[in-house]
């Protein structure tokens, strides 16, 4: 009898040590007992119970279930019962979380007011349902800004293409005289081109980030498209502040010549002569160019710049919460799309739409006939000596300014 007892003790000790060593060498999920091979003999009861004293060495997370869910009545538990077995995992708590309830955080509220909020509170943005702010922003972006913004740009481009192929570029009715008038000084051209280049870079990068997944992602693939958008996003963030500086130069350089006058109403009433008839007389900049300046550059540009600097977190005095960033993004996107549509018309007139317009910004000079036909009031002021025909310091140093010859009068 004593020998039998010694054998049982030896088997228990040896079996428990073997199981513990097996757990350390081959991690298995806790609570899961590996099935013995069909040819193996059943293990002693003591050998199975021994690992309970050794603890869990490792565990497969996909095989873990909360202890409370093992209860057959888990799904039938009341919120009070659930609170006892799983504190915090109940319907009232999750309703508070989804409603934007602020929990505990060790970060100061002045620096991180949303640190205790897992989900934003409920809001209703224009065009969204009454839901949490993140989902509301997503609905506005995906259901309104993206589709209608793309439609705005496409319709604008299509309208310009139709106008070009039906109307053609605006040319001169008279012959060029060969006498040149300085329309833009070197400083004005440098200001314009620096602002134009920054705008184009921002526009292209913004289009790719907003719409690229619809027309570039299928062509480039996920990896290349991801690298491209990340690079363009970085470029966008760095060129944005440069655009702000060039925009300030644009405003202070051209604001005097874009001041509204009474004759601008007549130009607008006649549509600038684009749809038949002679082009109404205008100043150095006509009413259409003034609309682009005041509406596109100054008004929409200020909104784009302000919201963009906010998204870059460059404006002082703000904490930059999620809700504020979402609102800034929607404002930035809408103002940018409107500005791009307006500038597309300006680019068309300055390149393909009017002969001599691009050359004026590239070289700074226009022919006397071009000035007389497209900006008659400006030409008359030059002819009368109110405005010098050569305004840049380089031009005045090379040749003193003098009145230009008007046809029918001596030079």
mmCIF file of C-alpha atoms in Angstrom, residues 7-275:
data_model
loop_
_atom_site.group_PDB
_atom_site.id
_atom_site.type_symbol
_atom_site.label_atom_id
_atom_site.label_comp_id
_atom_site.label_asym_id
_atom_site.label_seq_id
_atom_site.Cartn_x
_atom_site.Cartn_y
_atom_site.Cartn_z
ATOM 1 C CA UNK A 7 3.839 6.085 -6.925
ATOM 2 C CA UNK A 8 0.801 8.416 -6.924
ATOM 3 C CA UNK A 9 2.767 11.270 -5.293
ATOM 4 C CA UNK A 10 5.605 10.840 -7.757
ATOM 5 C CA UNK A 11 3.165 10.889 -10.695
ATOM 6 C CA UNK A 12 1.460 14.049 -9.393
ATOM 7 C CA UNK A 13 4.715 15.949 -8.922
ATOM 8 C CA UNK A 14 6.203 14.842 -12.194
ATOM 9 C CA UNK A 15 2.965 15.499 -14.152
ATOM 10 C CA UNK A 16 2.507 19.022 -12.708
ATOM 11 C CA UNK A 17 6.099 20.000 -13.510
ATOM 12 C CA UNK A 18 5.773 18.676 -17.037
ATOM 13 C CA UNK A 19 2.590 20.678 -17.723
ATOM 14 C CA UNK A 20 4.140 23.869 -16.340
ATOM 15 C CA UNK A 21 7.196 23.409 -18.548
ATOM 16 C CA UNK A 22 4.940 22.821 -21.546
ATOM 17 C CA UNK A 23 3.093 26.077 -20.898
ATOM 18 C CA UNK A 24 6.308 28.044 -20.774
ATOM 19 C CA UNK A 25 7.588 26.542 -24.002
ATOM 20 C CA UNK A 26 4.334 26.587 -26.001
ATOM 21 C CA UNK A 27 1.896 29.391 -25.004
ATOM 22 C CA UNK A 28 -1.745 28.364 -25.092
ATOM 23 C CA UNK A 29 -4.841 30.397 -24.306
ATOM 24 C CA UNK A 30 -5.853 30.272 -20.659
ATOM 25 C CA UNK A 31 -8.751 28.022 -19.902
ATOM 26 C CA UNK A 32 -8.235 26.039 -23.132
ATOM 27 C CA UNK A 33 -7.061 22.469 -22.560
ATOM 28 C CA UNK A 34 -5.122 20.962 -25.445
ATOM 29 C CA UNK A 35 -6.562 17.726 -26.714
ATOM 30 C CA UNK A 36 -4.310 14.702 -26.210
ATOM 31 C CA UNK A 37 -3.386 12.593 -29.217
ATOM 32 C CA UNK A 38 -5.693 9.685 -29.876
ATOM 33 C CA UNK A 39 -2.926 7.188 -29.072
ATOM 34 C CA UNK A 40 -2.012 8.748 -25.722
ATOM 35 C CA UNK A 41 -3.334 7.373 -22.482
ATOM 36 C CA UNK A 42 -5.579 9.576 -20.302
ATOM 37 C CA UNK A 43 -3.640 11.912 -17.989
ATOM 38 C CA UNK A 44 -4.110 11.563 -14.247
ATOM 39 C CA UNK A 45 -6.576 13.947 -12.625
ATOM 40 C CA UNK A 46 -3.851 15.465 -10.475
ATOM 41 C CA UNK A 47 -1.802 16.354 -13.564
ATOM 42 C CA UNK A 48 -4.685 18.360 -15.060
ATOM 43 C CA UNK A 49 -5.420 20.295 -11.879
ATOM 44 C CA UNK A 50 -1.803 21.245 -11.163
ATOM 45 C CA UNK A 51 -1.432 24.155 -13.714
ATOM 46 C CA UNK A 52 -4.076 26.174 -11.841
ATOM 47 C CA UNK A 53 -1.456 27.116 -9.261
ATOM 48 C CA UNK A 54 1.071 28.333 -11.802
ATOM 49 C CA UNK A 55 -0.932 31.230 -13.371
ATOM 50 C CA UNK A 56 -1.330 32.191 -17.056
ATOM 51 C CA UNK A 57 1.911 32.547 -18.950
ATOM 52 C CA UNK A 58 0.496 33.770 -22.286
ATOM 53 C CA UNK A 59 -2.867 34.059 -24.008
ATOM 54 C CA UNK A 60 -4.409 34.413 -27.460
ATOM 55 C CA UNK A 61 -6.429 37.608 -27.373
ATOM 56 C CA UNK A 62 -8.870 36.266 -29.957
ATOM 57 C CA UNK A 63 -9.812 33.427 -27.616
ATOM 58 C CA UNK A 64 -10.435 35.657 -24.591
ATOM 59 C CA UNK A 65 -13.993 36.397 -23.527
ATOM 60 C CA UNK A 66 -15.066 38.592 -20.612
ATOM 61 C CA UNK A 67 -15.954 36.481 -17.673
ATOM 62 C CA UNK A 68 -19.436 37.954 -17.556
ATOM 63 C CA UNK A 69 -20.185 36.905 -21.131
ATOM 64 C CA UNK A 70 -19.763 33.273 -20.156
ATOM 65 C CA UNK A 71 -23.021 33.598 -18.268
ATOM 66 C CA UNK A 72 -25.817 31.998 -20.342
ATOM 67 C CA UNK A 73 -28.056 34.956 -19.371
ATOM 68 C CA UNK A 74 -25.447 37.561 -20.385
ATOM 69 C CA UNK A 75 -27.629 39.122 -23.086
ATOM 70 C CA UNK A 76 -30.609 39.236 -20.748
ATOM 71 C CA UNK A 77 -28.843 41.114 -17.977
ATOM 72 C CA UNK A 78 -30.307 44.406 -16.825
ATOM 73 C CA UNK A 79 -28.123 47.497 -16.677
ATOM 74 C CA UNK A 80 -27.923 47.099 -12.900
ATOM 75 C CA UNK A 81 -26.728 43.506 -13.189
ATOM 76 C CA UNK A 82 -24.260 44.446 -15.921
ATOM 77 C CA UNK A 83 -22.892 47.254 -13.740
ATOM 78 C CA UNK A 84 -22.097 44.737 -10.994
ATOM 79 C CA UNK A 85 -20.311 42.178 -13.184
ATOM 80 C CA UNK A 86 -18.775 44.616 -15.711
ATOM 81 C CA UNK A 87 -18.633 48.158 -14.276
ATOM 82 C CA UNK A 88 -18.934 50.771 -17.016
ATOM 83 C CA UNK A 89 -20.095 48.364 -19.717
ATOM 84 C CA UNK A 90 -23.779 49.222 -19.839
ATOM 85 C CA UNK A 91 -26.189 51.182 -21.991
ATOM 86 C CA UNK A 92 -26.441 54.362 -19.846
ATOM 87 C CA UNK A 93 -22.653 54.710 -19.723
ATOM 88 C CA UNK A 94 -22.255 54.330 -23.496
ATOM 89 C CA UNK A 95 -25.099 56.761 -24.130
ATOM 90 C CA UNK A 96 -23.185 59.306 -22.060
ATOM 91 C CA UNK A 97 -19.981 58.590 -23.982
ATOM 92 C CA UNK A 98 -21.671 58.986 -27.369
ATOM 93 C CA UNK A 99 -23.366 62.145 -26.113
ATOM 94 C CA UNK A 100 -20.034 63.845 -25.449
ATOM 95 C CA UNK A 101 -19.802 63.362 -21.674
ATOM 96 C CA UNK A 102 -16.464 64.578 -20.348
ATOM 97 C CA UNK A 103 -14.639 62.064 -18.202
ATOM 98 C CA UNK A 104 -11.555 62.300 -16.024
ATOM 99 C CA UNK A 105 -8.202 63.404 -17.440
ATOM 100 C CA UNK A 106 -4.968 64.416 -15.764
ATOM 101 C CA UNK A 107 -4.302 67.004 -18.516
ATOM 102 C CA UNK A 108 -5.343 70.602 -17.776
ATOM 103 C CA UNK A 109 -8.617 71.629 -19.416
ATOM 104 C CA UNK A 110 -7.023 74.870 -20.647
ATOM 105 C CA UNK A 111 -4.618 72.899 -22.837
ATOM 106 C CA UNK A 112 -6.636 69.784 -23.637
ATOM 107 C CA UNK A 113 -10.363 70.415 -23.100
ATOM 108 C CA UNK A 114 -11.288 67.289 -25.062
ATOM 109 C CA UNK A 115 -8.890 64.885 -23.347
ATOM 110 C CA UNK A 116 -11.731 63.329 -21.362
ATOM 111 C CA UNK A 117 -14.092 63.027 -24.343
ATOM 112 C CA UNK A 118 -14.078 59.773 -26.275
ATOM 113 C CA UNK A 119 -16.832 60.830 -28.696
ATOM 114 C CA UNK A 120 -17.962 64.356 -29.579
ATOM 115 C CA UNK A 121 -21.356 65.665 -28.610
ATOM 116 C CA UNK A 122 -24.370 65.839 -30.922
ATOM 117 C CA UNK A 123 -24.665 68.738 -33.383
ATOM 118 C CA UNK A 124 -26.408 69.513 -36.654
ATOM 119 C CA UNK A 125 -24.283 71.166 -39.305
ATOM 120 C CA UNK A 126 -25.927 72.580 -42.464
ATOM 121 C CA UNK A 127 -26.609 69.539 -44.629
ATOM 122 C CA UNK A 128 -26.118 66.923 -41.899
ATOM 123 C CA UNK A 129 -28.364 64.948 -39.605
ATOM 124 C CA UNK A 130 -28.477 65.532 -35.862
ATOM 125 C CA UNK A 131 -25.645 63.253 -34.800
ATOM 126 C CA UNK A 132 -22.243 63.393 -33.128
ATOM 127 C CA UNK A 133 -20.001 66.122 -34.514
ATOM 128 C CA UNK A 134 -17.518 63.787 -36.195
ATOM 129 C CA UNK A 135 -20.238 61.996 -38.132
ATOM 130 C CA UNK A 136 -21.968 65.297 -38.951
ATOM 131 C CA UNK A 137 -18.728 66.655 -40.403
ATOM 132 C CA UNK A 138 -18.276 63.470 -42.438
ATOM 133 C CA UNK A 139 -21.789 63.781 -43.853
ATOM 134 C CA UNK A 140 -21.248 67.411 -44.894
ATOM 135 C CA UNK A 141 -17.911 66.613 -46.504
ATOM 136 C CA UNK A 142 -18.914 63.437 -48.324
ATOM 137 C CA UNK A 143 -22.492 64.353 -49.239
ATOM 138 C CA UNK A 144 -22.114 68.040 -50.082
ATOM 139 C CA UNK A 145 -18.629 69.497 -50.322
ATOM 140 C CA UNK A 146 -17.019 66.721 -52.381
ATOM 141 C CA UNK A 147 -19.767 66.053 -54.975
ATOM 142 C CA UNK A 148 -21.008 69.613 -55.402
ATOM 143 C CA UNK A 149 -17.496 71.057 -55.261
ATOM 144 C CA UNK A 150 -16.392 68.730 -58.033
ATOM 145 C CA UNK A 151 -19.512 69.658 -60.020
ATOM 146 C CA UNK A 152 -18.750 73.392 -59.604
ATOM 147 C CA UNK A 153 -15.216 73.015 -60.945
ATOM 148 C CA UNK A 154 -16.334 70.754 -63.783
ATOM 149 C CA UNK A 155 -19.197 73.032 -64.859
ATOM 150 C CA UNK A 156 -16.894 76.068 -64.761
ATOM 151 C CA UNK A 157 -14.287 74.305 -66.890
ATOM 152 C CA UNK A 158 -16.946 73.046 -69.307
ATOM 153 C CA UNK A 159 -18.482 76.519 -69.663
ATOM 154 C CA UNK A 160 -15.090 78.062 -70.431
ATOM 155 C CA UNK A 161 -14.357 75.345 -72.992
ATOM 156 C CA UNK A 162 -17.726 75.859 -74.692
ATOM 157 C CA UNK A 163 -17.212 79.620 -74.745
ATOM 158 C CA UNK A 164 -13.736 79.254 -76.224
ATOM 159 C CA UNK A 165 -14.755 76.888 -79.026
ATOM 160 C CA UNK A 166 -17.872 78.905 -79.902
ATOM 161 C CA UNK A 167 -16.736 82.472 -79.315
ATOM 162 C CA UNK A 168 -12.975 82.120 -79.680
ATOM 163 C CA UNK A 169 -10.390 84.433 -78.149
ATOM 164 C CA UNK A 170 -11.061 88.159 -77.959
ATOM 165 C CA UNK A 171 -8.833 89.841 -80.519
ATOM 166 C CA UNK A 172 -8.140 93.370 -81.732
ATOM 167 C CA UNK A 173 -10.266 95.193 -84.267
ATOM 168 C CA UNK A 174 -7.501 97.576 -85.327
ATOM 169 C CA UNK A 175 -3.898 97.064 -86.368
ATOM 170 C CA UNK A 176 -1.125 97.161 -83.811
ATOM 171 C CA UNK A 177 0.926 100.355 -83.935
ATOM 172 C CA UNK A 178 4.141 98.955 -82.509
ATOM 173 C CA UNK A 179 4.150 101.598 -79.775
ATOM 174 C CA UNK A 180 4.196 100.029 -76.337
ATOM 175 C CA UNK A 181 2.684 101.082 -73.034
ATOM 176 C CA UNK A 182 3.935 99.690 -69.753
ATOM 177 C CA UNK A 183 0.947 97.969 -68.147
ATOM 178 C CA UNK A 184 2.752 96.199 -65.283
ATOM 179 C CA UNK A 185 6.006 97.150 -63.593
ATOM 180 C CA UNK A 186 8.573 94.443 -62.740
ATOM 181 C CA UNK A 187 7.518 94.603 -59.086
ATOM 182 C CA UNK A 188 3.840 94.155 -60.002
ATOM 183 C CA UNK A 189 4.642 91.187 -62.228
ATOM 184 C CA UNK A 190 6.799 89.571 -59.555
ATOM 185 C CA UNK A 191 4.005 90.016 -57.026
ATOM 186 C CA UNK A 192 1.401 88.566 -59.375
ATOM 187 C CA UNK A 193 3.472 85.560 -60.481
ATOM 188 C CA UNK A 194 4.570 84.627 -56.957
ATOM 189 C CA UNK A 195 0.963 84.715 -55.804
ATOM 190 C CA UNK A 196 -0.242 82.846 -58.908
ATOM 191 C CA UNK A 197 2.344 80.069 -58.526
ATOM 192 C CA UNK A 198 1.515 79.624 -54.847
ATOM 193 C CA UNK A 199 -2.204 79.500 -55.669
ATOM 194 C CA UNK A 200 -1.729 76.883 -58.390
ATOM 195 C CA UNK A 201 0.376 74.684 -56.090
ATOM 196 C CA UNK A 202 -2.243 74.916 -53.359
ATOM 197 C CA UNK A 203 -5.083 74.288 -55.813
ATOM 198 C CA UNK A 204 -3.493 71.203 -57.388
ATOM 199 C CA UNK A 205 -2.511 69.687 -54.037
ATOM 200 C CA UNK A 206 -5.941 70.434 -52.625
ATOM 201 C CA UNK A 207 -7.699 68.827 -55.608
ATOM 202 C CA UNK A 208 -5.600 65.675 -55.267
ATOM 203 C CA UNK A 209 -6.260 65.442 -51.530
ATOM 204 C CA UNK A 210 -10.001 66.010 -51.942
ATOM 205 C CA UNK A 211 -10.791 64.229 -55.201
ATOM 206 C CA UNK A 212 -7.667 62.183 -55.958
ATOM 207 C CA UNK A 213 -9.087 58.904 -54.668
ATOM 208 C CA UNK A 214 -11.701 59.020 -57.424
ATOM 209 C CA UNK A 215 -9.405 59.512 -60.432
ATOM 210 C CA UNK A 216 -5.802 58.880 -59.272
ATOM 211 C CA UNK A 217 -6.086 56.042 -56.757
ATOM 212 C CA UNK A 218 -7.367 53.495 -59.331
ATOM 213 C CA UNK A 219 -4.478 54.397 -61.643
ATOM 214 C CA UNK A 220 -1.563 54.726 -59.195
ATOM 215 C CA UNK A 221 -2.553 52.147 -56.625
ATOM 216 C CA UNK A 222 -2.762 52.539 -52.869
ATOM 217 C CA UNK A 223 0.951 52.752 -52.029
ATOM 218 C CA UNK A 224 1.985 55.307 -54.650
ATOM 219 C CA UNK A 225 -1.166 57.350 -54.127
ATOM 220 C CA UNK A 226 -0.497 57.372 -50.385
ATOM 221 C CA UNK A 227 3.048 58.685 -50.834
ATOM 222 C CA UNK A 228 1.811 61.278 -53.352
ATOM 223 C CA UNK A 229 -0.953 62.632 -51.135
ATOM 224 C CA UNK A 230 1.343 62.734 -48.109
ATOM 225 C CA UNK A 231 3.933 64.714 -50.080
ATOM 226 C CA UNK A 232 1.295 67.088 -51.467
ATOM 227 C CA UNK A 233 -0.198 67.569 -48.010
ATOM 228 C CA UNK A 234 3.223 68.573 -46.702
ATOM 229 C CA UNK A 235 3.759 70.936 -49.640
ATOM 230 C CA UNK A 236 0.273 72.373 -49.096
ATOM 231 C CA UNK A 237 1.010 73.140 -45.458
ATOM 232 C CA UNK A 238 4.312 74.880 -46.236
ATOM 233 C CA UNK A 239 3.145 76.845 -49.302
ATOM 234 C CA UNK A 240 0.064 78.103 -47.448
ATOM 235 C CA UNK A 241 1.950 80.685 -45.338
ATOM 236 C CA UNK A 242 3.861 81.813 -48.448
ATOM 237 C CA UNK A 243 0.512 82.357 -50.158
ATOM 238 C CA UNK A 244 -0.496 84.597 -47.254
ATOM 239 C CA UNK A 245 2.560 86.812 -47.729
ATOM 240 C CA UNK A 246 2.120 87.100 -51.505
ATOM 241 C CA UNK A 247 -1.588 87.820 -51.011
ATOM 242 C CA UNK A 248 -0.741 90.782 -48.794
ATOM 243 C CA UNK A 249 1.577 92.112 -51.493
ATOM 244 C CA UNK A 250 -1.173 91.616 -54.083
ATOM 245 C CA UNK A 251 -3.708 93.605 -52.074
ATOM 246 C CA UNK A 252 -1.445 96.564 -51.322
ATOM 247 C CA UNK A 253 0.008 96.613 -54.855
ATOM 248 C CA UNK A 254 -3.234 96.560 -56.862
ATOM 249 C CA UNK A 255 -5.919 97.927 -54.538
ATOM 250 C CA UNK A 256 -5.641 101.495 -55.835
ATOM 251 C CA UNK A 257 -6.192 100.496 -59.470
ATOM 252 C CA UNK A 258 -9.140 98.271 -58.507
ATOM 253 C CA UNK A 259 -11.123 100.926 -56.688
ATOM 254 C CA UNK A 260 -14.769 100.840 -57.945
ATOM 255 C CA UNK A 261 -16.024 103.650 -60.184
ATOM 256 C CA UNK A 262 -19.328 104.593 -61.780
ATOM 257 C CA UNK A 263 -18.335 103.366 -65.244
ATOM 258 C CA UNK A 264 -17.979 99.831 -63.833
ATOM 259 C CA UNK A 265 -21.768 99.542 -63.638
ATOM 260 C CA UNK A 266 -22.072 100.174 -67.366
ATOM 261 C CA UNK A 267 -19.384 97.555 -68.042
ATOM 262 C CA UNK A 268 -21.281 94.990 -65.951
ATOM 263 C CA UNK A 269 -24.614 95.891 -67.547
ATOM 264 C CA UNK A 270 -23.195 95.194 -71.008
ATOM 265 C CA UNK A 271 -21.384 92.055 -69.862
ATOM 266 C CA UNK A 272 -18.036 93.506 -70.834
ATOM 267 C CA UNK A 273 -18.940 93.113 -74.499
ATOM 268 C CA UNK A 274 -18.339 89.348 -74.335
ATOM 269 C CA UNK A 275 -21.707 88.487 -75.827
#
